[in-house]
Short mmCIF file of C-alpha atoms and ligand atoms in Angstrom, two decimals:
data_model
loop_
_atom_site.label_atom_id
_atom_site.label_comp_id
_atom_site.label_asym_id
_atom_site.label_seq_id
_atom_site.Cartn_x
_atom_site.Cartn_y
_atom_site.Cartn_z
CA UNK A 1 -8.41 23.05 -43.30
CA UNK A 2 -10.75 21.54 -46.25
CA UNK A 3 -13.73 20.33 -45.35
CA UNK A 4 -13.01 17.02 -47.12
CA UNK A 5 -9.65 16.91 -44.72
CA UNK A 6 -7.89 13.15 -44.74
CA UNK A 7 -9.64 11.79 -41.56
CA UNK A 8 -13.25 12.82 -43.28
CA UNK A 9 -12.56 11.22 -46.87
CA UNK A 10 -11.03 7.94 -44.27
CA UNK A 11 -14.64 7.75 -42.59
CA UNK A 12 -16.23 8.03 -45.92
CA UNK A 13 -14.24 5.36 -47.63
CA UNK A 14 -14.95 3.03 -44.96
CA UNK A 15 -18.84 3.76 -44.95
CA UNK A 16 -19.06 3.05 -49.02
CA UNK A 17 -16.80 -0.10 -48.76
CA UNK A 18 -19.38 -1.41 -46.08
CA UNK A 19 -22.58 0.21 -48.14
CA UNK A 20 -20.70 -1.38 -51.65
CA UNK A 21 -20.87 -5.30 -50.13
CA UNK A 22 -24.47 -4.84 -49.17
CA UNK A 23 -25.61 -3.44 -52.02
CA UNK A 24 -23.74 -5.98 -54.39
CA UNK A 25 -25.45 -8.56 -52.00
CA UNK A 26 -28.56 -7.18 -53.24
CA UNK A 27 -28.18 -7.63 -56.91
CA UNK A 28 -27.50 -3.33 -57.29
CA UNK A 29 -25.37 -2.96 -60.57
CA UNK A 30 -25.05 0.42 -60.34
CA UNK A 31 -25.45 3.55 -58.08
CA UNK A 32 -26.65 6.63 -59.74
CA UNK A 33 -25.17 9.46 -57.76
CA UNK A 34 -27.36 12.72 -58.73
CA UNK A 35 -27.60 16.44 -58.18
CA UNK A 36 -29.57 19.38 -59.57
CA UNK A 37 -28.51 21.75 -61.64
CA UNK A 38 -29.31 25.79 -61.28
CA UNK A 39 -32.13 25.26 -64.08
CA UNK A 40 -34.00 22.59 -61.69
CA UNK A 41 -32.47 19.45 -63.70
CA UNK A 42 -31.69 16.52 -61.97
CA UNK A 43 -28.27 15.79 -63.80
CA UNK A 44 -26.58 12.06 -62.84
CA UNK A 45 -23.41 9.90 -63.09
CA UNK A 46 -23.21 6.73 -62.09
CA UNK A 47 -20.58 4.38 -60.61
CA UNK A 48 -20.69 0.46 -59.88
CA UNK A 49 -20.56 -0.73 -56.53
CA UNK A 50 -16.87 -1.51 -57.01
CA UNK A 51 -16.29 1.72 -57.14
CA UNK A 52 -18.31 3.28 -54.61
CA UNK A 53 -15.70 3.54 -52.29
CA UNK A 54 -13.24 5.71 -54.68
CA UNK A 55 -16.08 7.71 -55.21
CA UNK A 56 -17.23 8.54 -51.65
CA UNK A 57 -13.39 8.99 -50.64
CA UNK A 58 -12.40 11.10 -53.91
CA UNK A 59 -15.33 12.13 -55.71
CA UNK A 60 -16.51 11.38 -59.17
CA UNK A 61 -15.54 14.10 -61.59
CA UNK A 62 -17.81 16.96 -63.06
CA UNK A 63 -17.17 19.60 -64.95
CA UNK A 64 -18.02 23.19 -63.32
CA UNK A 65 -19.93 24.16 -67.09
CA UNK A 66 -22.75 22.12 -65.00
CA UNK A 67 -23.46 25.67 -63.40
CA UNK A 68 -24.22 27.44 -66.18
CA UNK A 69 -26.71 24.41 -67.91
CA UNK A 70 -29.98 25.70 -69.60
CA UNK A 71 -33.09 23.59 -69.72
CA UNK A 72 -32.55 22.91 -73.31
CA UNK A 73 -28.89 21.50 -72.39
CA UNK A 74 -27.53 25.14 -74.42
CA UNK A 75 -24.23 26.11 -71.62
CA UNK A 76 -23.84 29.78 -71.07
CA UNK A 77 -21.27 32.07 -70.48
CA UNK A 78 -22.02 33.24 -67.28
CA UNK A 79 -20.05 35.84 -64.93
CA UNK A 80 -18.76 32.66 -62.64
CA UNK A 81 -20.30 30.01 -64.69
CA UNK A 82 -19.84 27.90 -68.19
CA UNK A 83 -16.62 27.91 -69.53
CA UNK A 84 -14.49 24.66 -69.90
CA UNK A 85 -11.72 24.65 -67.42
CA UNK A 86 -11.61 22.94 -63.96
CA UNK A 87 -13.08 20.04 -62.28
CA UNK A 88 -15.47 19.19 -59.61
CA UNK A 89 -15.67 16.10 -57.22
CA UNK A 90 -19.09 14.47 -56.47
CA UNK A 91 -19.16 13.41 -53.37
CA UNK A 92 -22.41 10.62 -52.42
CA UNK A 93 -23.78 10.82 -49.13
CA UNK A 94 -24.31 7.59 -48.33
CA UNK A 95 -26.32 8.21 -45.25
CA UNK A 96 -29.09 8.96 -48.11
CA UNK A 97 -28.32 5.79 -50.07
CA UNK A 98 -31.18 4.56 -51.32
CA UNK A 99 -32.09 1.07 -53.78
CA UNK A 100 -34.31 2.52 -56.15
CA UNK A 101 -37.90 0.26 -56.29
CA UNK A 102 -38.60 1.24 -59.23
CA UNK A 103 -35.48 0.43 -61.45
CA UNK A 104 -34.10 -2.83 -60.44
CA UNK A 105 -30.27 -3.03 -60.25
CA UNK A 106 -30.23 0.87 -59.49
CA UNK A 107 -29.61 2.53 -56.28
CA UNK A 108 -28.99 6.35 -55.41
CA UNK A 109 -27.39 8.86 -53.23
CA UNK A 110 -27.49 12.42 -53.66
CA UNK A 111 -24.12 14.42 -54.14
CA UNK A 112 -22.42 17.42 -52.80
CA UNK A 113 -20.25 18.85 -54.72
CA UNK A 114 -16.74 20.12 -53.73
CA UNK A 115 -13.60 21.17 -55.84
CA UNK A 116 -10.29 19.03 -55.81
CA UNK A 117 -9.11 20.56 -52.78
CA UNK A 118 -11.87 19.40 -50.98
CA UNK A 119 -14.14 22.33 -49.71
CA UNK A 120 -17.42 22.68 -50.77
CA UNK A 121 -18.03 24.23 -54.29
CA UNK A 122 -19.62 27.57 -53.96
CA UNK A 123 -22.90 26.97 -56.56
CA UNK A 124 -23.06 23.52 -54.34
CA UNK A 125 -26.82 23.91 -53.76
CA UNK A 126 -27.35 21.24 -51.54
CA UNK A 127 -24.07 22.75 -49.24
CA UNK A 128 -25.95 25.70 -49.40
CA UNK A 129 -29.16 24.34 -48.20
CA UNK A 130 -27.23 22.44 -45.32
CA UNK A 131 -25.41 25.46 -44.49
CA UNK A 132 -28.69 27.79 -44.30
CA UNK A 133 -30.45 25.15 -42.26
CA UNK A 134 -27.51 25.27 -39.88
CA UNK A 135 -27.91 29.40 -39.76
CA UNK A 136 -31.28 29.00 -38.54
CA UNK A 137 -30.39 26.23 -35.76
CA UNK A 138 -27.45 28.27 -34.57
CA UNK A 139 -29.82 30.67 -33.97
CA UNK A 140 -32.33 27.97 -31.42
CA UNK A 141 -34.26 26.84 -34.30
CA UNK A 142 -34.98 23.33 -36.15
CA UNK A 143 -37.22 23.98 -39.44
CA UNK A 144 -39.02 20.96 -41.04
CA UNK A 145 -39.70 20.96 -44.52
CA UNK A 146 -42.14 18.94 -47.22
CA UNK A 147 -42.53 19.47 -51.16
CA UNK A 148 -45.87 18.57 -52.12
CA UNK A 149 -45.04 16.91 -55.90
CA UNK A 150 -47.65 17.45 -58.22
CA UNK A 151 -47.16 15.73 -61.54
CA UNK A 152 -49.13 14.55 -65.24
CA UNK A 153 -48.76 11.90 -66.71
CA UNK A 154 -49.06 11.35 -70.74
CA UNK A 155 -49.57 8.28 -72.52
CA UNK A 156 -46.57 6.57 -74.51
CA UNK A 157 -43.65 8.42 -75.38
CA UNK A 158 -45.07 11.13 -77.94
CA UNK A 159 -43.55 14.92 -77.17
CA UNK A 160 -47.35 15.80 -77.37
CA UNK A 161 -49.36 15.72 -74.36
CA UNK A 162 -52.48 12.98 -74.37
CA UNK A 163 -53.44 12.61 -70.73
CA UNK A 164 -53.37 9.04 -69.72
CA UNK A 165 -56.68 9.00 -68.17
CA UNK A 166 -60.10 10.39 -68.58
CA UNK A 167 -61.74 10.40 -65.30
CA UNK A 168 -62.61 13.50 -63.19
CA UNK A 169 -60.66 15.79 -61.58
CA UNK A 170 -59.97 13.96 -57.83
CA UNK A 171 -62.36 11.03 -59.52
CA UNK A 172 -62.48 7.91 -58.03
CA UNK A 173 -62.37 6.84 -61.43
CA UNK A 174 -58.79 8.21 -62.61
CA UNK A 175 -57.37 5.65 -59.51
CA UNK A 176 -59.25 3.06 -61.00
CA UNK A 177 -58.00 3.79 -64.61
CA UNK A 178 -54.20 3.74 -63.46
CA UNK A 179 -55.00 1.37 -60.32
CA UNK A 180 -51.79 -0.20 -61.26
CA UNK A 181 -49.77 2.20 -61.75
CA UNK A 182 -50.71 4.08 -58.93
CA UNK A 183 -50.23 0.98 -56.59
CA UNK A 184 -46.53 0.64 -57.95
CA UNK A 185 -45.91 4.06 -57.12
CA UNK A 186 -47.24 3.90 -53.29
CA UNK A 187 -45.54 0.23 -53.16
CA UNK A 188 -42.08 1.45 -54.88
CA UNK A 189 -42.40 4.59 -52.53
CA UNK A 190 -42.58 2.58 -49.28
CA UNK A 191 -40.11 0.21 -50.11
CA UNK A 192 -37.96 3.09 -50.34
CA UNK A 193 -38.65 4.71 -46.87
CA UNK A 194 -40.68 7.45 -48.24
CA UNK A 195 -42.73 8.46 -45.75
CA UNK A 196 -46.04 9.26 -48.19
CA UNK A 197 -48.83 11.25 -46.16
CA UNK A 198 -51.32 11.47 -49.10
CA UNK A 199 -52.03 10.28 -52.69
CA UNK A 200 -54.44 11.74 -55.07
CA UNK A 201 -56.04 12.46 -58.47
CA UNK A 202 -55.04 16.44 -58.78
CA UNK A 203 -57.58 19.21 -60.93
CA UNK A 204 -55.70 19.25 -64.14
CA UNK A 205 -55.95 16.58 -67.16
CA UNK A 206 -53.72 13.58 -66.02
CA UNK A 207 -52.39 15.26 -63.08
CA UNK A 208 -51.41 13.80 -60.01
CA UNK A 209 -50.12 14.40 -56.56
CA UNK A 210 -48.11 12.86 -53.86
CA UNK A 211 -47.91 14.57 -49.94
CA UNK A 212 -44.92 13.44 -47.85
CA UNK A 213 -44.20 13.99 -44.18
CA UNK A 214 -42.10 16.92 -42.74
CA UNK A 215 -38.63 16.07 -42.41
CA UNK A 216 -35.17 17.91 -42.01
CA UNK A 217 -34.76 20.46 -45.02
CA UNK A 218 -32.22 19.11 -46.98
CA UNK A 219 -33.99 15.35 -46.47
CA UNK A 220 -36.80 17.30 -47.76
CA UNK A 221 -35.37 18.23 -51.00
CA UNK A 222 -33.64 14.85 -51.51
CA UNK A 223 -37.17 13.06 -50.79
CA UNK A 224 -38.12 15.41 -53.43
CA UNK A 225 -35.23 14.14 -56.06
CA UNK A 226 -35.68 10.62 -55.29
CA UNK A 227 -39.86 10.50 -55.50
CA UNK A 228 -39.91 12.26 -58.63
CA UNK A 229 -37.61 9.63 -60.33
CA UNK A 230 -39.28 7.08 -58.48
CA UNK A 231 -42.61 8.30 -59.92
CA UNK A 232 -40.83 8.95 -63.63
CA UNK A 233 -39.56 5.17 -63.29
CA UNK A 234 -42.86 3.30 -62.42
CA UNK A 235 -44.36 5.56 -65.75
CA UNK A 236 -41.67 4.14 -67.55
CA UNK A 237 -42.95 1.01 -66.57
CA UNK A 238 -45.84 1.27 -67.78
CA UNK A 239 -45.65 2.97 -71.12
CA UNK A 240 -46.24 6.51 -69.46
CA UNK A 241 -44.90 9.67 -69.52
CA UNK A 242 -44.80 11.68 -66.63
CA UNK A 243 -44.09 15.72 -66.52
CA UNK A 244 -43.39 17.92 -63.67
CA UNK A 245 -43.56 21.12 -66.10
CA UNK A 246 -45.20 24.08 -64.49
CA UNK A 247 -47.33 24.18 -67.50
CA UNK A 248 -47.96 21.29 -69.34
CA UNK A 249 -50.32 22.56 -71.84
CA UNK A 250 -50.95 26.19 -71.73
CA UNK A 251 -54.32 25.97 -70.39
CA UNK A 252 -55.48 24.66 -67.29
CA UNK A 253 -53.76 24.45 -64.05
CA UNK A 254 -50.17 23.99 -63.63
CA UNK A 255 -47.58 21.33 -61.28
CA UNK A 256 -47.15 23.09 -58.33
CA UNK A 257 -43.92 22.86 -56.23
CA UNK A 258 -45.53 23.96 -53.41
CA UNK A 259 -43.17 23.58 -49.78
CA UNK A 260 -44.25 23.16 -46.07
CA UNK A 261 -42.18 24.46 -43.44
CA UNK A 262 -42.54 24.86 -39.89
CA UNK A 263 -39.67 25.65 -37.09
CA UNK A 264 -39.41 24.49 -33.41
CA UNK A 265 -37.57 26.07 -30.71
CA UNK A 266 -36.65 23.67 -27.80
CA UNK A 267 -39.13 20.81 -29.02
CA UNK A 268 -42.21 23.13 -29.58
CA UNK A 269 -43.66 23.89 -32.95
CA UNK A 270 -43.61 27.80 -32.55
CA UNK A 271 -46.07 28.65 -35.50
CA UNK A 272 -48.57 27.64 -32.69
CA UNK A 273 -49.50 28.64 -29.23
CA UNK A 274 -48.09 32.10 -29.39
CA UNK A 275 -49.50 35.72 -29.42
CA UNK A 276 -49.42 36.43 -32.97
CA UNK A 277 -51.92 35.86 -35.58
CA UNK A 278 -53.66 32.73 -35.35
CA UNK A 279 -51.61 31.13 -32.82
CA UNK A 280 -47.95 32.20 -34.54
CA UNK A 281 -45.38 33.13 -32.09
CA UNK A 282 -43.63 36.43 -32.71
CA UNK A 283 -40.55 35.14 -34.33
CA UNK A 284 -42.59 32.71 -36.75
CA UNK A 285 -44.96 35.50 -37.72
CA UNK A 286 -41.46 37.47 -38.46
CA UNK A 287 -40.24 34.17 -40.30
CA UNK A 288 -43.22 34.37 -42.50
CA UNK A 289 -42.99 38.19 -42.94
CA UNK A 290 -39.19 37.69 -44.11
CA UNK A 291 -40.42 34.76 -46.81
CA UNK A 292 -43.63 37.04 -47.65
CA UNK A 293 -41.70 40.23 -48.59
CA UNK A 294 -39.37 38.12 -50.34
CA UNK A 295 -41.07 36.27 -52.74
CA UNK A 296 -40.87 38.63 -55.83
CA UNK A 297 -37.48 37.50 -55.44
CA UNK A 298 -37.39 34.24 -54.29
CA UNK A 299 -39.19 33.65 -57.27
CA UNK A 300 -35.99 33.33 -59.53
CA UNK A 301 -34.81 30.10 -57.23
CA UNK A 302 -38.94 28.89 -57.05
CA UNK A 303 -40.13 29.83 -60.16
CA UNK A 304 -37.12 29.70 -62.51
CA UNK A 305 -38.27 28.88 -65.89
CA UNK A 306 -40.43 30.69 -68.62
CA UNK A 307 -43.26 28.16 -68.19
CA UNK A 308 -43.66 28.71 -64.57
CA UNK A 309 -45.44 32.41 -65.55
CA UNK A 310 -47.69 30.43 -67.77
CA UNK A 311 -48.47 28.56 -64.55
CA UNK A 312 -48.43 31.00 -62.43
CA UNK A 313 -52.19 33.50 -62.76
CA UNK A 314 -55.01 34.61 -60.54
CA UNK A 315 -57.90 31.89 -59.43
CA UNK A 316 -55.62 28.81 -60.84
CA UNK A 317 -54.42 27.96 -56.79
CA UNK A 318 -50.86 28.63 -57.79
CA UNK A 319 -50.79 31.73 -55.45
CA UNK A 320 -50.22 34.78 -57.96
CA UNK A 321 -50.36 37.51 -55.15
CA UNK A 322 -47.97 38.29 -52.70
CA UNK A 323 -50.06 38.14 -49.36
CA UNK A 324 -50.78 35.28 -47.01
CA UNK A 325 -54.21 34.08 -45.10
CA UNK A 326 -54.96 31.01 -43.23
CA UNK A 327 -55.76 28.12 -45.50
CA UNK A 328 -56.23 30.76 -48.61
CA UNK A 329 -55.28 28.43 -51.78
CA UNK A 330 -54.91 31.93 -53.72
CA UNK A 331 -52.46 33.18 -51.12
CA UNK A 332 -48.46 32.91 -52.18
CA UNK A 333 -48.46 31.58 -48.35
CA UNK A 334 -50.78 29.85 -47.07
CA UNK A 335 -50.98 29.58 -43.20
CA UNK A 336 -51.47 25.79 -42.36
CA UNK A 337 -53.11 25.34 -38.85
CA UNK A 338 -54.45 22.01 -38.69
CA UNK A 339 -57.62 20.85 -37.00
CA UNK A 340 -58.57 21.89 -33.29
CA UNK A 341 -56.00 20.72 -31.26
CA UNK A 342 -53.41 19.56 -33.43
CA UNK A 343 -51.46 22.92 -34.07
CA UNK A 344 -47.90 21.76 -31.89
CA UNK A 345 -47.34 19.28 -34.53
CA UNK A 346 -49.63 20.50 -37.96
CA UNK A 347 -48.91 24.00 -37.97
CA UNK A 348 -47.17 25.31 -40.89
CA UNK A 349 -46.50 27.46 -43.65
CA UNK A 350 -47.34 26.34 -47.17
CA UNK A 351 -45.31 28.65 -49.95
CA UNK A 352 -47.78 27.98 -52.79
CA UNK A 353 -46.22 30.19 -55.63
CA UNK A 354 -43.13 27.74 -56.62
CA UNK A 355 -43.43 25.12 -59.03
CA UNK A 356 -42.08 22.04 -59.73
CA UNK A 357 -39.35 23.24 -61.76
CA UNK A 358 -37.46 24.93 -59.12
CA UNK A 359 -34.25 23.20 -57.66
CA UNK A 360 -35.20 21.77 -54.18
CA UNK A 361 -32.01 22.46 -52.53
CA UNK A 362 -32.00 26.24 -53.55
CA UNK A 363 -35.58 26.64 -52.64
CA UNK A 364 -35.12 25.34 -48.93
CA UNK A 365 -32.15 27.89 -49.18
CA UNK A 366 -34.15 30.85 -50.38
CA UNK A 367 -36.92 29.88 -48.28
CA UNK A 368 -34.53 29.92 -45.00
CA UNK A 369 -32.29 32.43 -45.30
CA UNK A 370 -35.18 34.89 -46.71
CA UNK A 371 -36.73 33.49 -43.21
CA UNK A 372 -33.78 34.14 -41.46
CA UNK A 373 -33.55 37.69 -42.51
CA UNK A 374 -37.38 38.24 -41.60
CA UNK A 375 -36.13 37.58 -37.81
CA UNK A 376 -32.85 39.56 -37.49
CA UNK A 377 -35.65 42.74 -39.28
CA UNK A 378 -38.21 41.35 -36.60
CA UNK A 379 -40.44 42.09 -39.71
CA UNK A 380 -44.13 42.01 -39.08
CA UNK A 381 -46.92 40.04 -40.89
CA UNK A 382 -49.82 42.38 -42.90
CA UNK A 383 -52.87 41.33 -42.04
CA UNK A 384 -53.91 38.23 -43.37
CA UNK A 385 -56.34 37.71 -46.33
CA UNK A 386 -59.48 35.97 -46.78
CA UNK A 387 -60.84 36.20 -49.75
CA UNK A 388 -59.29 35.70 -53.64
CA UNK A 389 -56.81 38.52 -53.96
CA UNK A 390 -57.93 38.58 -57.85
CA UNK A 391 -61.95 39.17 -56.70
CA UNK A 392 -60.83 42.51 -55.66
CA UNK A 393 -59.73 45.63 -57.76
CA UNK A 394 -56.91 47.63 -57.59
CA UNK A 395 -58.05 49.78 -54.70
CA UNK A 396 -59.01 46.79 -52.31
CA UNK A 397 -55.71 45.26 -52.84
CA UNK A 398 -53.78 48.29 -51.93
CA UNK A 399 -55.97 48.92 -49.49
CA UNK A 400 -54.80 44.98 -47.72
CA UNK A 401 -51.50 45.67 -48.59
CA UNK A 402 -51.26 42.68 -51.65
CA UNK A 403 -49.08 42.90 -54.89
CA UNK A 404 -49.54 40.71 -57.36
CA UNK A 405 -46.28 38.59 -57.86
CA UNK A 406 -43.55 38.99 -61.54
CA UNK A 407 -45.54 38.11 -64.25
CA UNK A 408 -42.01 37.17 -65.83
CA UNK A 409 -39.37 35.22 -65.19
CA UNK A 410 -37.54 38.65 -66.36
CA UNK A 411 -38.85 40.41 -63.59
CA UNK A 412 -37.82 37.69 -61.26
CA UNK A 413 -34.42 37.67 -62.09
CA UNK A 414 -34.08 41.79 -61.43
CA UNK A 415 -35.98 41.26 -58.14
CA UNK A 416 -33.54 38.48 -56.65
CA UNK A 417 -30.51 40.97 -58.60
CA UNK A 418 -31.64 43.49 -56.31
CA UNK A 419 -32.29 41.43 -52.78
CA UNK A 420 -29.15 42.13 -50.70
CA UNK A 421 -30.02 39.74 -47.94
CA UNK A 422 -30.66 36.83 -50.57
CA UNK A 423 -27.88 37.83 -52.41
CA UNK A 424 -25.72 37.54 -49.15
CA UNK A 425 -26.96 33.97 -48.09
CA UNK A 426 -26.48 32.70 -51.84
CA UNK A 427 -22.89 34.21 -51.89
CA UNK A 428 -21.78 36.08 -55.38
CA UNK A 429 -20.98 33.02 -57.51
CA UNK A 430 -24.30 31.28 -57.03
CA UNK A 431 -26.31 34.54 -57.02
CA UNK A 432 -24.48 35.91 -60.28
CA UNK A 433 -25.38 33.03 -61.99
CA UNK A 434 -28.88 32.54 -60.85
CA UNK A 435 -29.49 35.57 -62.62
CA UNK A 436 -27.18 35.11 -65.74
CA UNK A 437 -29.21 31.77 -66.64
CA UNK A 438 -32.57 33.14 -65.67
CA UNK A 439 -31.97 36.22 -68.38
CA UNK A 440 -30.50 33.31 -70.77
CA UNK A 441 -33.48 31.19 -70.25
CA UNK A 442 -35.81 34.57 -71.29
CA UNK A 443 -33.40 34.83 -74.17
CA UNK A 444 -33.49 31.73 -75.42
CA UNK A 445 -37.49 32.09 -75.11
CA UNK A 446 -37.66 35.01 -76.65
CA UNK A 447 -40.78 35.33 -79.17
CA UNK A 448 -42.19 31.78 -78.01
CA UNK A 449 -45.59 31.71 -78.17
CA UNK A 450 -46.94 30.08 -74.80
CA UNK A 451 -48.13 26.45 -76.66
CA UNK A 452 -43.90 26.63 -77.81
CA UNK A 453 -42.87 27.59 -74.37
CA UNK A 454 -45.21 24.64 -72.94
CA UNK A 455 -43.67 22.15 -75.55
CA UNK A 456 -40.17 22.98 -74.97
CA UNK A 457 -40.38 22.70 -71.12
CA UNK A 458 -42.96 19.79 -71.24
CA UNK A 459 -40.59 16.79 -70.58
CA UNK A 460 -37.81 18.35 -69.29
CA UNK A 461 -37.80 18.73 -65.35
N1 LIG B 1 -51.92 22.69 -59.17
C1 LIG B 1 -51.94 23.89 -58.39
C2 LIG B 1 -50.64 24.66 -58.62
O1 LIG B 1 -50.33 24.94 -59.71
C3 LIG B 1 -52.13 23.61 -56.91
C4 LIG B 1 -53.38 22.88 -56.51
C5 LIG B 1 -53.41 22.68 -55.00
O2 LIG B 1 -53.70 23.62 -54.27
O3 LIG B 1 -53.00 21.60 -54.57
O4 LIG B 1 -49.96 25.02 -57.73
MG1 MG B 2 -52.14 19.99 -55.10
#
């Protein structure tokens, strides 16, 4: 039986007729129904509210080549990815629907994306991510996940980068210089039910950084999608130009992509008040151990573009060494407790190596099912690290146990080739062409020098 069997696309055409007459009552125009691509681009089509209902109950066509999209909009030929035949159905979910605050008339859902017989496409990467989260809670556990987005903006609309304000790094001033424009995004944020824990002037020239609470995985990595548009849209607004490249310029620090996640069992937050390490219980520490040992891998779905090597180096807090500590900003993971007292709900684990090119969806994938595998190997945690991995030489790392993370997006893509248990929760399809773009990508970049790799990727993501 498809997934999308008659009674299912029934429910769903019901749902968008209802969601279609409240949104026309609201002056919406259009509904831009998005997904990302494998390179980390948010790719859209959009249907009027008339139409909603044909859309939610059939799909909206999309051609398969989608798959194989570089960041430069070049398709390749892939093993199970970019050539011209077939057709794909994107399907809204219209529990996320969403009128976007920031662009009036607009509202958005994001899609999954199924073939015309109605099961799920297999380089669907938000299926996937639903699907992984439901591995982990048939095995007792709930995860929560966060993406901390980290962004710069530029002034006007040049391809060059001119930060669009002066003040300090975390300066008081830089919120009074875009006091504005900062207020639209909070305002546009709430209005849109994101739940926004923090907001602040980041290190780098221009750069900022919005915090938003835990929430089921693949809500995670939509809340993800729809702030970053909602941030590019109030920019818009205001003559700015916002990028979420791992490396805007090549010096300096990078956008981060960093991701929270913690897991409950029966209620309880089990990355505290166990026997492990800081308060981890056994099968968290062997969660973390299974993302840890993982990461030279994972790095092809969190780390997926040229740039993010420019981004990611020793001492710059992007988390350059495989090893993990308890709030160590130079550890890949950083072990979140929280103050005294607060660990059943604070606790977490921070994955501080990805950037904000990386495709949500396959990140809360990777980050699962590389999770998952950590607990069926009941892997154990090295000990943690305290100090900057990069303050140490050779000998003292191997002496804790820490390897510095691919220094290429090359040597990410033969790391993920070669990672049977990511391979298995990505299936063939999605995991063949993971690494058919990723060597593409280091094609295409071939010679670059890093100011050309910077401008190519600057406005992209
Ligand atoms: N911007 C840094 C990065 O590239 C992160 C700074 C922080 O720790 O928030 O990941
Ligand atoms: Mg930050």
């Amino acid at each position: 039986m498809p997934t999308l069997d008659p009674e299912e696309r029934e429910r769903r055409g019901k749902q968008a007729h209802t969601s279609a007459e409240k949104l026309t009552g609201q002056d919406i125009v259009g509904v831009a129904v998005t997904w990302v691509d494998n390179s980390g681009i948010t790719r859209v089509k959009a249907v009027p509210p008339a139409k909603l209902e044909n859309a939610a109950r059939w799909g909206i066509g999309a051609t398969p080549a989608f798959d194989a999209f570089l960041l430069d909009d070049s398709i390749m030929s892939g093993r199970y990815a970019g050539g011209p035949v077939g057709d794909l159905r994107l399907h809204p979910d219209l529990d996320r629907l969403t009128v976007l605050a920031a662009q009036p008339g607009w509202a958005w859902a994001p899609a999954d994306r199924y073939n015309q017989d109605g099961d799920v496409h297999p380089q669907c990467a938000r299926s996937l991510a639903r699907a992984t989260t439901d591995r982990l809670r048939a095995a007792g556990l709930e995860a929560s996940m966060a993406f901390e987005v980290e962004w710069t903006v530029g002034k006007g609309q040049t391809e060059d980068f001119e930060p669009a304000c002066t003040g300090p790094a975390y300066g008081m001033t830089r919120l009074v210089e875009l006091s504005g424009y900062s207020r639209e995004v909070l305002a546009a944020l709430a209005a849109e039910g994101v739940d926004v824990d923090q907001f602040h002037p980041e290190y780098g020239a221009g750069q900022f950084e919005v915090s938003v609470a835990a929430e089921d995985p693949v809500a995670a990595a939509d809340t993800a999608v729809l702030v970053r548009e909602t941030i590019r849209a109030v920019g818009m607004a205001h003559s700015l130009r916002t990028s979420f490249s791992p490396k805007v310029m090549p010096a300096g620090v990078g956008n981060g992509g960093h991701v929270h996640v913690s897991l409950r069992r029966d209620g309880e937050n089990v990355m505290s008040g166990g026997e492990a390490q800081f308060g981890l219980t056994g099968e968290a520490a062997s969660f973390t151990a299974g993302v840890l040992a993982r990461l030279p891998a994972l790095l092809a779905v969190g780390a997926p573009t040229t740039a993010s090597y420019l981004r990611l180096i020793p001492s710059h807090w992007a988390g350059a060494f495989a090893c993990w500590g308890r709030e160590n900003r130079e550890a890949a993971v950083r072990f979140v407790t929280g103050p005294l007292g607060s660990g059943s709900w604070a606790a977490n684990v921070e994955v501080k190596c990805f950037d904000a090119a990386a495709n949500p969806y396959l990140v809360v994938a990777g980050v699962l099912a590389a999770g998952i595998a950590g607990i069926e190997e009941s892997a154990e945690l090295p000990d943690p690290v305290d100090v900057d991995p990069a303050s140490l030489d050779d000998a003292g790392r191997a002496e804790r146990n820490i390897v510095a993370l691919p220094s290429s997006l090359h040597e990410a893509a033969d790391r993920f080739e070669a990672d049977a248990a990511l391979n298995a929760a990505f299936g063939t399809e999605l995991a063949a062409t993971i690494v058919d773009l990723r060597r593409a990508e280091v094609e295409l970049t071939a010679g670059m020098s890093p100011e050309e790799i910077a401008a190519l990727t600057r406005w992209k993501h």
